[in-house]
Every structure is written in C-alpha cells, then in structure tokens.
Protein backbone atom coordinates (compact mmCIF):
# COMPACT_ATOMS: atom_id res chain seq x y z
CA UNK A 1 37.08 8.06 22.20
CA UNK A 2 36.96 6.75 18.55
CA UNK A 3 33.87 7.62 16.43
CA UNK A 4 32.47 6.87 12.95
CA UNK A 5 31.25 9.62 11.27
CA UNK A 6 27.97 9.84 9.25
CA UNK A 7 27.94 9.50 5.22
CA UNK A 8 24.92 11.61 3.67
CA UNK A 9 22.85 10.17 1.04
CA UNK A 10 21.05 12.05 -1.76
CA UNK A 11 17.20 11.22 -0.91
CA UNK A 12 13.80 13.06 -1.15
CA UNK A 13 11.15 12.69 1.65
CA UNK A 14 7.67 12.61 -0.24
CA UNK A 15 4.00 12.05 0.65
CA UNK A 16 2.05 9.87 -1.85
CA UNK A 17 -1.59 9.65 -1.20
CA UNK A 18 -2.18 8.87 2.44
CA UNK A 19 1.54 7.42 2.89
CA UNK A 20 4.90 9.12 3.36
CA UNK A 21 8.67 7.45 2.31
CA UNK A 22 11.84 7.92 1.78
CA UNK A 23 12.83 8.06 -1.90
CA UNK A 24 16.15 7.38 -3.36
CA UNK A 25 17.89 6.84 -6.82
CA UNK A 26 19.41 3.58 -7.09
CA UNK A 27 22.76 5.33 -8.26
CA UNK A 28 22.84 7.20 -5.43
CA UNK A 29 22.76 4.71 -2.98
CA UNK A 30 26.43 3.55 -1.56
CA UNK A 31 28.12 0.68 -3.73
CA UNK A 32 27.41 -2.34 -0.90
CA UNK A 33 23.44 -0.81 -0.87
CA UNK A 34 22.45 -0.83 -4.73
CA UNK A 35 21.99 -4.60 -4.70
CA UNK A 36 19.29 -6.87 -2.88
CA UNK A 37 20.73 -7.94 0.43
CA UNK A 38 21.65 -7.36 3.85
CA UNK A 39 23.68 -4.43 3.51
CA UNK A 40 20.44 -2.55 1.82
CA UNK A 41 18.34 -3.63 4.19
CA UNK A 42 20.43 -2.51 6.99
CA UNK A 43 20.77 0.92 5.42
CA UNK A 44 17.20 1.68 4.95
CA UNK A 45 16.33 0.35 8.59
CA UNK A 46 18.64 2.72 9.80
CA UNK A 47 17.63 5.65 7.40
CA UNK A 48 14.07 5.20 8.86
CA UNK A 49 14.85 4.55 12.48
CA UNK A 50 14.54 0.90 13.10
CA UNK A 51 14.25 -1.56 14.88
CA UNK A 52 13.29 0.67 17.54
CA UNK A 53 12.01 -1.00 20.92
CA UNK A 54 10.26 1.88 21.60
CA UNK A 55 8.16 1.74 18.50
CA UNK A 56 8.57 5.85 17.61
CA UNK A 57 11.57 5.76 15.21
CA UNK A 58 12.80 8.88 16.83
CA UNK A 59 16.43 8.54 15.86
CA UNK A 60 15.15 8.04 12.19
CA UNK A 61 13.04 9.47 9.35
CA UNK A 62 9.99 7.21 9.98
CA UNK A 63 6.89 8.14 11.63
CA UNK A 64 6.18 5.14 13.81
CA UNK A 65 3.17 3.92 11.80
CA UNK A 66 2.93 1.63 8.90
CA UNK A 67 2.24 4.74 6.61
CA UNK A 68 5.41 6.32 7.44
CA UNK A 69 7.62 3.62 7.77
CA UNK A 70 8.45 3.35 4.12
CA UNK A 71 11.31 3.38 1.63
CA UNK A 72 11.32 3.65 -2.31
CA UNK A 73 14.18 2.67 -4.65
CA UNK A 74 13.79 3.98 -8.80
CA UNK A 75 15.97 3.62 -11.58
CA UNK A 76 15.59 3.67 -15.21
CA UNK A 77 13.76 0.73 -16.14
CA UNK A 78 15.10 -2.21 -17.38
CA UNK A 79 12.11 -3.59 -18.99
CA UNK A 80 10.95 -2.41 -22.72
CA UNK A 81 8.27 0.18 -22.54
CA UNK A 82 8.86 1.25 -19.03
CA UNK A 83 10.03 4.59 -18.00
CA UNK A 84 11.13 3.39 -14.41
CA UNK A 85 11.75 0.42 -12.11
CA UNK A 86 10.23 1.13 -8.69
CA UNK A 87 11.06 -0.99 -5.52
CA UNK A 88 9.23 -0.79 -2.24
CA UNK A 89 10.55 -1.56 0.71
CA UNK A 90 8.14 -1.89 3.81
CA UNK A 91 10.56 -1.42 7.25
CA UNK A 92 9.26 -3.03 10.60
CA UNK A 93 9.19 -0.56 12.94
CA UNK A 94 10.17 -2.89 16.10
CA UNK A 95 11.77 -5.85 14.08
CA UNK A 96 15.06 -5.88 12.42
CA UNK A 97 13.96 -6.52 8.78
CA UNK A 98 12.55 -4.90 5.56
CA UNK A 99 9.27 -6.81 3.94
CA UNK A 100 9.84 -6.69 0.01
CA UNK A 101 6.69 -9.00 -0.61
CA UNK A 102 4.34 -6.34 -1.83
CA UNK A 103 4.01 -2.75 -3.38
CA UNK A 104 2.46 0.29 -1.98
CA UNK A 105 -0.25 2.01 -3.53
CA UNK A 106 -0.19 5.12 -2.16
CA UNK A 107 3.30 6.15 -2.78
CA UNK A 108 2.64 4.55 -6.44
CA UNK A 109 1.42 7.94 -6.89
CA UNK A 110 4.68 9.77 -6.01
CA UNK A 111 6.93 7.35 -7.86
CA UNK A 112 5.99 9.08 -11.42
CA UNK A 113 6.54 12.61 -9.91
CA UNK A 114 9.85 11.62 -8.56
CA UNK A 115 11.05 10.27 -11.75
CA UNK A 116 10.40 13.03 -13.85
CA UNK A 117 11.87 15.59 -11.47
CA UNK A 118 14.96 13.13 -10.90
CA UNK A 119 15.58 13.10 -14.73
CA UNK A 120 14.70 9.36 -15.03
CA UNK A 121 12.05 10.17 -17.38
CA UNK A 122 12.92 11.26 -21.21
CA UNK A 123 12.81 14.95 -21.11
CA UNK A 124 11.51 14.94 -24.67
CA UNK A 125 8.54 13.71 -23.27
CA UNK A 126 7.81 16.20 -20.76
CA UNK A 127 5.58 19.11 -22.62
CA UNK A 128 5.63 22.62 -21.48
CA UNK A 129 2.07 22.13 -19.86
CA UNK A 130 -0.16 18.90 -20.01
CA UNK A 131 0.17 15.54 -18.65
CA UNK A 132 2.81 13.11 -18.83
CA UNK A 133 2.06 9.19 -18.78
CA UNK A 134 4.57 7.76 -16.78
CA UNK A 135 4.73 3.91 -17.28
CA UNK A 136 6.34 2.18 -14.03
CA UNK A 137 7.67 -1.13 -13.53
CA UNK A 138 6.89 -2.36 -10.35
CA UNK A 139 9.52 -4.61 -9.28
CA UNK A 140 8.43 -6.31 -5.98
CA UNK A 141 5.55 -7.85 -7.82
CA UNK A 142 6.39 -7.87 -11.69
CA UNK A 143 3.39 -5.43 -12.54
CA UNK A 144 2.89 -2.13 -14.80
CA UNK A 145 1.81 0.89 -13.06
CA UNK A 146 0.71 3.85 -15.37
CA UNK A 147 0.69 7.32 -13.60
CA UNK A 148 -0.69 10.35 -15.40
CA UNK A 149 1.45 13.20 -13.93
CA UNK A 150 0.29 17.31 -14.32
CA UNK A 151 3.06 19.32 -15.74
CA UNK A 152 2.76 23.46 -15.50
CA UNK A 153 5.55 25.41 -16.74
CA UNK A 154 7.86 22.49 -17.54
CA UNK A 155 7.87 21.29 -13.91
CA UNK A 156 5.51 18.78 -12.26
CA UNK A 157 2.51 20.32 -11.11
CA UNK A 158 2.25 19.52 -7.22
CA UNK A 159 -0.49 22.03 -5.64
CA UNK A 160 -4.11 22.08 -6.56
CA UNK A 161 -7.61 21.77 -5.86
CA UNK A 162 -7.89 17.74 -5.63
CA UNK A 163 -8.73 16.57 -1.86
CA UNK A 164 -8.06 13.43 -0.78
CA UNK A 165 -9.98 12.17 2.80
CA UNK A 166 -7.05 11.54 4.90
CA UNK A 167 -4.73 13.96 3.86
CA UNK A 168 -4.98 17.49 5.07
CA UNK A 169 -4.34 19.61 2.55
CA UNK A 170 -5.40 19.71 -1.31
CA UNK A 171 -2.90 18.89 -3.70
CA UNK A 172 -2.69 18.18 -7.75
CA UNK A 173 -4.48 14.88 -9.00
CA UNK A 174 -2.53 12.05 -10.06
CA UNK A 175 -4.32 9.52 -11.57
CA UNK A 176 -2.85 5.79 -11.15
CA UNK A 177 -3.87 2.64 -12.97
CA UNK A 178 -2.87 -0.40 -11.76
CA UNK A 179 -2.56 -3.13 -14.75
CA UNK A 180 -3.66 -6.60 -14.88
CA UNK A 181 -3.07 -6.50 -10.84
CA UNK A 182 -3.35 -9.93 -10.03
CA UNK A 183 -0.87 -11.94 -8.78
CA UNK A 184 0.54 -14.55 -10.88
CA UNK A 185 -0.88 -15.57 -14.12
CA UNK A 186 -3.99 -14.01 -13.41
CA UNK A 187 -4.30 -15.78 -10.14
CA UNK A 188 -7.13 -13.69 -8.56
CA UNK A 189 -8.57 -16.30 -6.27
CA UNK A 190 -5.59 -18.47 -4.96
CA UNK A 191 -8.07 -21.00 -3.77
CA UNK A 192 -10.50 -20.77 -7.14
CA UNK A 193 -13.23 -19.94 -4.56
CA UNK A 194 -14.73 -15.65 -4.28
CA UNK A 195 -15.79 -16.73 -0.65
CA UNK A 196 -14.27 -19.68 1.35
CA UNK A 197 -14.51 -20.70 4.57
CA UNK A 198 -11.79 -20.14 6.67
CA UNK A 199 -11.15 -22.07 9.71
CA UNK A 200 -9.49 -20.17 12.57
CA UNK A 201 -9.13 -21.10 16.49
CA UNK A 202 -12.93 -21.23 18.09
CA UNK A 203 -11.59 -18.21 20.24
CA UNK A 204 -11.18 -15.79 17.24
CA UNK A 205 -14.96 -16.88 16.22
CA UNK A 206 -17.72 -19.31 17.24
CA UNK A 207 -17.75 -22.29 15.82
CA UNK A 208 -14.22 -21.69 14.03
CA UNK A 209 -14.82 -20.51 10.67
CA UNK A 210 -15.50 -17.39 9.18
CA UNK A 211 -16.82 -16.61 5.67
CA UNK A 212 -13.57 -14.95 3.86
CA UNK A 213 -13.00 -13.38 0.39
CA UNK A 214 -9.05 -14.67 -0.50
CA UNK A 215 -7.72 -12.24 -3.40
CA UNK A 216 -4.44 -11.28 -4.96
CA UNK A 217 -4.98 -8.27 -6.42
CA UNK A 218 -3.03 -4.97 -6.00
CA UNK A 219 -1.95 -6.75 -2.68
CA UNK A 220 -2.86 -10.24 -1.20
CA UNK A 221 -5.78 -9.35 1.05
CA UNK A 222 -8.28 -11.16 3.29
CA UNK A 223 -11.64 -9.74 3.47
CA UNK A 224 -14.14 -10.84 6.30
CA UNK A 225 -17.67 -9.65 7.06
CA UNK A 226 -17.49 -7.19 9.96
CA UNK A 227 -20.77 -8.44 11.49
CA UNK A 228 -19.14 -11.82 11.96
CA UNK A 229 -16.84 -10.26 14.28
CA UNK A 230 -19.35 -8.05 15.97
CA UNK A 231 -18.33 -5.23 13.99
CA UNK A 232 -20.20 -2.62 12.34
CA UNK A 233 -17.67 -1.42 10.04
CA UNK A 234 -17.72 1.88 11.04
CA UNK A 235 -14.90 1.87 13.26
CA UNK A 236 -12.56 4.12 14.00
CA UNK A 237 -8.56 3.64 14.62
CA UNK A 238 -9.02 3.70 18.48
CA UNK A 239 -11.56 0.75 18.67
CA UNK A 240 -9.26 -1.44 17.14
CA UNK A 241 -5.84 -0.16 17.91
CA UNK A 242 -6.63 0.18 21.74
CA UNK A 243 -8.00 -3.31 22.00
CA UNK A 244 -4.90 -5.65 22.10
CA UNK A 245 -7.17 -8.60 22.19
CA UNK A 246 -8.75 -7.47 18.70
CA UNK A 247 -5.60 -6.82 17.31
CA UNK A 248 -4.39 -10.17 18.25
CA UNK A 249 -7.53 -11.52 16.77
CA UNK A 250 -6.71 -10.05 13.53
CA UNK A 251 -3.60 -11.26 13.46
CA UNK A 252 -4.73 -14.82 14.08
CA UNK A 253 -6.98 -14.52 10.75
CA UNK A 254 -4.33 -12.84 8.74
CA UNK A 255 -1.87 -16.05 9.53
CA UNK A 256 -4.69 -18.36 8.79
CA UNK A 257 -5.74 -16.86 5.61
CA UNK A 258 -2.10 -16.63 4.58
CA UNK A 259 -1.71 -20.24 4.64
CA UNK A 260 -4.73 -20.91 2.97
CA UNK A 261 -3.73 -18.54 0.19
CA UNK A 262 -0.35 -20.75 0.11
CA UNK A 263 1.82 -17.56 0.73
CA UNK A 264 3.08 -19.10 3.92
CA UNK A 265 3.79 -22.67 4.77
CA UNK A 266 3.66 -22.72 8.50
CA UNK A 267 1.39 -20.31 10.95
CA UNK A 268 4.75 -18.81 12.51
CA UNK A 269 6.05 -17.41 9.24
CA UNK A 270 3.23 -14.90 9.34
CA UNK A 271 5.07 -12.82 11.73
CA UNK A 272 7.95 -12.13 9.11
CA UNK A 273 5.90 -11.53 6.92
CA UNK A 274 4.08 -8.32 7.99
CA UNK A 275 3.31 -6.50 5.11
CA UNK A 276 1.18 -9.17 3.21
CA UNK A 277 -1.08 -10.18 3.22
CA UNK A 278 -3.59 -7.75 4.62
CA UNK A 279 -6.79 -8.61 6.26
CA UNK A 280 -10.02 -6.12 6.00
CA UNK A 281 -13.66 -6.21 7.19
CA UNK A 282 -16.47 -5.20 5.33
CA UNK A 283 -20.32 -3.89 5.76
CA UNK A 284 -22.88 -2.56 4.33
CA UNK A 285 -23.25 1.14 3.97
CA UNK A 286 -23.97 2.99 7.38
CA UNK A 287 -23.69 6.67 8.33
CA UNK A 288 -20.61 7.32 10.86
CA UNK A 289 -18.49 10.66 11.51
CA UNK A 290 -14.80 10.29 10.20
CA UNK A 291 -11.37 10.90 12.17
CA UNK A 292 -11.52 14.36 10.81
CA UNK A 293 -15.39 14.65 12.20
CA UNK A 294 -16.47 14.62 8.73
CA UNK A 295 -20.01 13.25 8.08
CA UNK A 296 -19.71 10.37 6.10
CA UNK A 297 -23.57 9.58 4.93
CA UNK A 298 -25.20 6.26 4.04
CA UNK A 299 -26.41 7.44 0.81
CA UNK A 300 -23.01 8.49 -0.59
CA UNK A 301 -21.30 5.42 -0.22
CA UNK A 302 -21.46 1.74 -1.44
CA UNK A 303 -19.72 0.08 1.52
CA UNK A 304 -17.81 0.15 4.67
CA UNK A 305 -14.16 -0.94 4.60
CA UNK A 306 -11.52 -1.10 7.47
CA UNK A 307 -8.07 -2.56 6.61
CA UNK A 308 -5.27 -3.46 8.75
CA UNK A 309 -1.64 -3.12 7.85
CA UNK A 310 1.48 -4.03 9.84
CA UNK A 311 -0.85 -5.02 12.76
CA UNK A 312 -2.80 -2.03 12.95
CA UNK A 313 -5.99 -0.38 11.34
CA UNK A 314 -4.83 1.91 9.01
CA UNK A 315 -5.94 5.39 9.41
CA UNK A 316 -7.27 5.77 5.86
CA UNK A 317 -6.54 2.95 3.26
CA UNK A 318 -3.77 1.28 1.83
CA UNK A 319 -3.74 1.95 -1.99
CA UNK A 320 -3.00 -1.64 -2.89
CA UNK A 321 -5.88 -2.75 -0.80
CA UNK A 322 -7.96 -0.33 -2.56
CA UNK A 323 -7.03 -1.92 -5.78
CA UNK A 324 -8.32 -5.09 -4.08
CA UNK A 325 -11.43 -3.54 -2.95
CA UNK A 326 -12.06 -2.57 -6.50
CA UNK A 327 -11.21 -5.63 -7.97
CA UNK A 328 -13.29 -7.87 -5.33
CA UNK A 329 -16.25 -5.43 -6.24
CA UNK A 330 -16.18 -5.93 -9.78
CA UNK A 331 -16.70 -9.67 -9.28
CA UNK A 332 -20.15 -10.84 -8.53
CA UNK A 333 -20.11 -13.07 -5.06
CA UNK A 334 -17.40 -11.75 -3.26
CA UNK A 335 -17.93 -10.63 0.23
CA UNK A 336 -16.88 -7.15 -1.24
CA UNK A 337 -19.46 -7.15 -3.99
CA UNK A 338 -22.19 -8.53 -1.80
CA UNK A 339 -21.48 -6.00 1.26
CA UNK A 340 -21.82 -3.33 -1.79
CA UNK A 341 -25.53 -4.53 -2.87
CA UNK A 342 -24.52 -7.30 -5.41
CA UNK A 343 -24.69 -7.47 -8.98
CA UNK A 344 -22.30 -6.12 -11.61
CA UNK A 345 -20.01 -2.74 -11.14
CA UNK A 346 -17.23 -1.17 -12.52
CA UNK A 347 -16.58 1.19 -9.41
CA UNK A 348 -17.51 1.60 -5.74
CA UNK A 349 -16.96 4.31 -3.43
CA UNK A 350 -16.15 2.81 0.05
CA UNK A 351 -16.02 4.50 3.66
CA UNK A 352 -13.00 4.27 5.62
CA UNK A 353 -11.71 5.60 9.05
CA UNK A 354 -10.56 9.08 7.40
CA UNK A 355 -13.88 9.52 5.11
CA UNK A 356 -14.33 7.98 1.55
CA UNK A 357 -12.66 6.76 -1.88
CA UNK A 358 -13.92 6.02 -5.31
CA UNK A 359 -12.30 2.89 -6.95
CA UNK A 360 -12.88 1.12 -10.28
CA UNK A 361 -11.87 -1.90 -12.07
CA UNK A 362 -13.17 -3.71 -14.84
CA UNK A 363 -13.51 -7.42 -14.17
CA UNK A 364 -13.99 -10.39 -16.99
CA UNK A 365 -14.32 -14.02 -16.95
CA UNK A 366 -11.91 -15.64 -19.60
CA UNK A 367 -11.75 -19.49 -19.71
CA UNK A 368 -13.49 -19.68 -16.37
CA UNK A 369 -10.82 -17.62 -15.04
CA UNK A 370 -11.66 -13.93 -13.49
CA UNK A 371 -9.32 -11.14 -15.01
CA UNK A 372 -9.02 -7.73 -13.88
CA UNK A 373 -7.65 -5.61 -16.75
CA UNK A 374 -6.77 -2.74 -14.91
CA UNK A 375 -7.73 -0.97 -11.40
CA UNK A 376 -7.85 2.74 -11.17
CA UNK A 377 -7.85 5.45 -8.63
CA UNK A 378 -6.66 9.30 -8.03
CA UNK A 379 -4.08 10.33 -5.47
CA UNK A 380 -1.74 13.29 -5.03
CA UNK A 381 1.85 13.30 -4.10
CA UNK A 382 4.28 16.19 -3.23
CA UNK A 383 7.62 16.73 -2.38
CA UNK A 384 7.86 17.33 1.45
CA UNK A 385 11.66 17.33 1.43
CA UNK A 386 14.98 17.13 -0.43
CA UNK A 387 18.52 16.95 0.05
CA UNK A 388 20.27 14.11 1.99
CA UNK A 389 19.26 11.57 4.72
CA UNK A 390 22.56 11.06 7.07
CA UNK A 391 23.38 8.01 8.71
CA UNK A 392 26.48 6.51 10.78
CA UNK A 393 29.09 5.17 8.42
CA UNK A 394 29.19 1.61 9.97
CA UNK A 395 25.44 1.14 9.59
CA UNK A 396 25.71 -1.18 6.89
C-alpha cells in the first residue's frame, strides 16, 4: 500500500500569558507556505489537528480550546524601527479555516522571547543582564507592540516569581505595551458612540435592545451589562459553556454587534469570522471564588468581566480583550467605565474566571476623537518544547 512520508518543520511550542501556540520562523516553513494562502492555512490546520469533528484535536498540537488552537509566524521586520514581524493565526477547532482577522494579546508576550532566542533580534542589543526592548510589528492589524524581555547571563530569562492568574506556575515577568491599539485611524468607536442601543432578536433579551459599548482597541469587542442578560458577572466557565442556549444567545449578540460595527455585511458572515469580534459582559465588583478556589474579594477589584472567545467563555481573559477593557475603562461613560464606578482612570483591576488582572491605558480626546496612546499589561512566557513538528507530506 502506497503511503506518503511525513515531513518535519522546525517549531517551538510556547506559552504566552494564558495561551499556548506553535511558533514558526517564516524561513523554516516549506516554500509553499511562506506566503499567505491555502497552502499555509492547510499546513497550520494539520499541525494543530483541525478540522476535527470530535473537537479534541487529538491528532495535532492543539488543545481543543480557543486558548490552545493558535499558531504564530515570525520573521525579521520589514518595517522601519521594528525588530520582528508577528503574524497570528487562530485555527478553528471543528471547521476548515484559519482566522487572520486579529491578534492574540497573550501570545504577544512570547513573541519577544522567541525572537531573541531565534536570532531575529540584533545580538548587539542583547545585554549580559538586563532588559531588551523588542519592537514588534503586529502584521494582522498593522500595529506596534513593545515587549520588555528580561535577560540573565545573555539568555532570555523564563523562570521567576511573577504570578499570573490562570497560569499554574510563576515565571519571569514580561511587560507588554500595545501602541495606539485602536483599529484604523483612531476609530475607537466605530459607531461614534460610547454606548449604543444594540438591536437583537427578542428571544435574546426582552424588548430586543441591549446597551452595548462597541470598541476597536486591541481587538474589536462588544461589551454588554451582565445584569441585562440575567448574570452577575461572577460566572465561571461551566455556567456558560454548559448551557447551549446561553452560547447561542451570545453568538447572536456577537453577530449583531459585528454587523453594527461594520465588520461584516450580513449576519451569516459571523460564522466564518470566529476570532473577531469578541463579546464580553461586565458588572460592578462582587466577591466570588475563582476556578482555582482562590477568593477574589470585591474590595480588591474595580469591576467584573467575563469574555467569550471562539464561541466559549474564556477560562481567564484574552490579552487583546484586556487591552479593550483597559481602553474602555479609561474613557468616561462606556459600560466598562461605568461598571468600574465611572470617572477618569488610567488603570483598573478586573475580576475574571481565574482571578484578577491589572491593566492600564491612557486616553485623550483629540479633535473630538478618542485616542489611546498605549495600553500596558504584564504577562509571562515560557518555551514548553522545541524541535520539529511532523505532518504528512500531502497535507498542504
């Protein structure tokens, strides 16, 4: 019986923040996959183990969640003043496509360490001990990210005592700054409003209208009030993911929000755009037990946020959604800002299913247009495995 041999491709499996993904150098990919298109998408899907009707990704590197079905391609930057070009692909678990419409904020923390270790950053800039500022061009959205990567004895420092809720073990802290995170030319609010009346089917909410903040910062995100949907904002994953009707309800909200934001032209397009926009619900602070059993106290946080990614409630918080939270919190009158108590603020601590996270952003009004100079958060990153991934030679 004829068979096709496997090929092997240099790759690194990394954790960045509360996500994991397979990292590649562009030059290490087979020639057909070095440019955008079907061959690249098919290769990445096969590496991850998609599409998988069982939704387990057993025959691939994916972990059957939105946080672990991720791929990254890096190369020396073609942009002036940048070290590395960073392209992120969110691989669908059960459908045959890779979503290139947005960034992964969590894996952004791993880009700097990978770039340094892979020789994509000028060795002359790397001290024996200290911090390297890695300037990253995020190619999906055309934005700059700056990572502060610690160096010890000339190597990327990965171990440390920085703790991140949603990650079991401590590691070295990597500060990540998202410069001018709004999509387009400062179009933070695509409708021009800090709060919109979002029309949805009556089965979603009585009266068919939800208050919503629609924001393009970090990643397009739809924020709604938890109370309008009958939630408290303290829900953990099972409360949402174990309820098919709730998931369908949130997907309907997401589709209608995407349409109002101009991201799609018809509601049925939302099914093939799983990565963006995100949908999240917010509430004022309240005490709860996180998924680890850790007690999160109301007086230690500013607000509660729960967000869905790829159709499921996220176990912690997507990094790009955290940028959206920081940006919205910094602008008075948004639902996020109001849930945090209103007023002017440049940082918030929000509660999520795994614990809490502090994020900061500076907002200013320029010519009647809101501008976010940068949003900043701390993450950690670590190499989990390096070597080669193998896939059948006829996979792409």
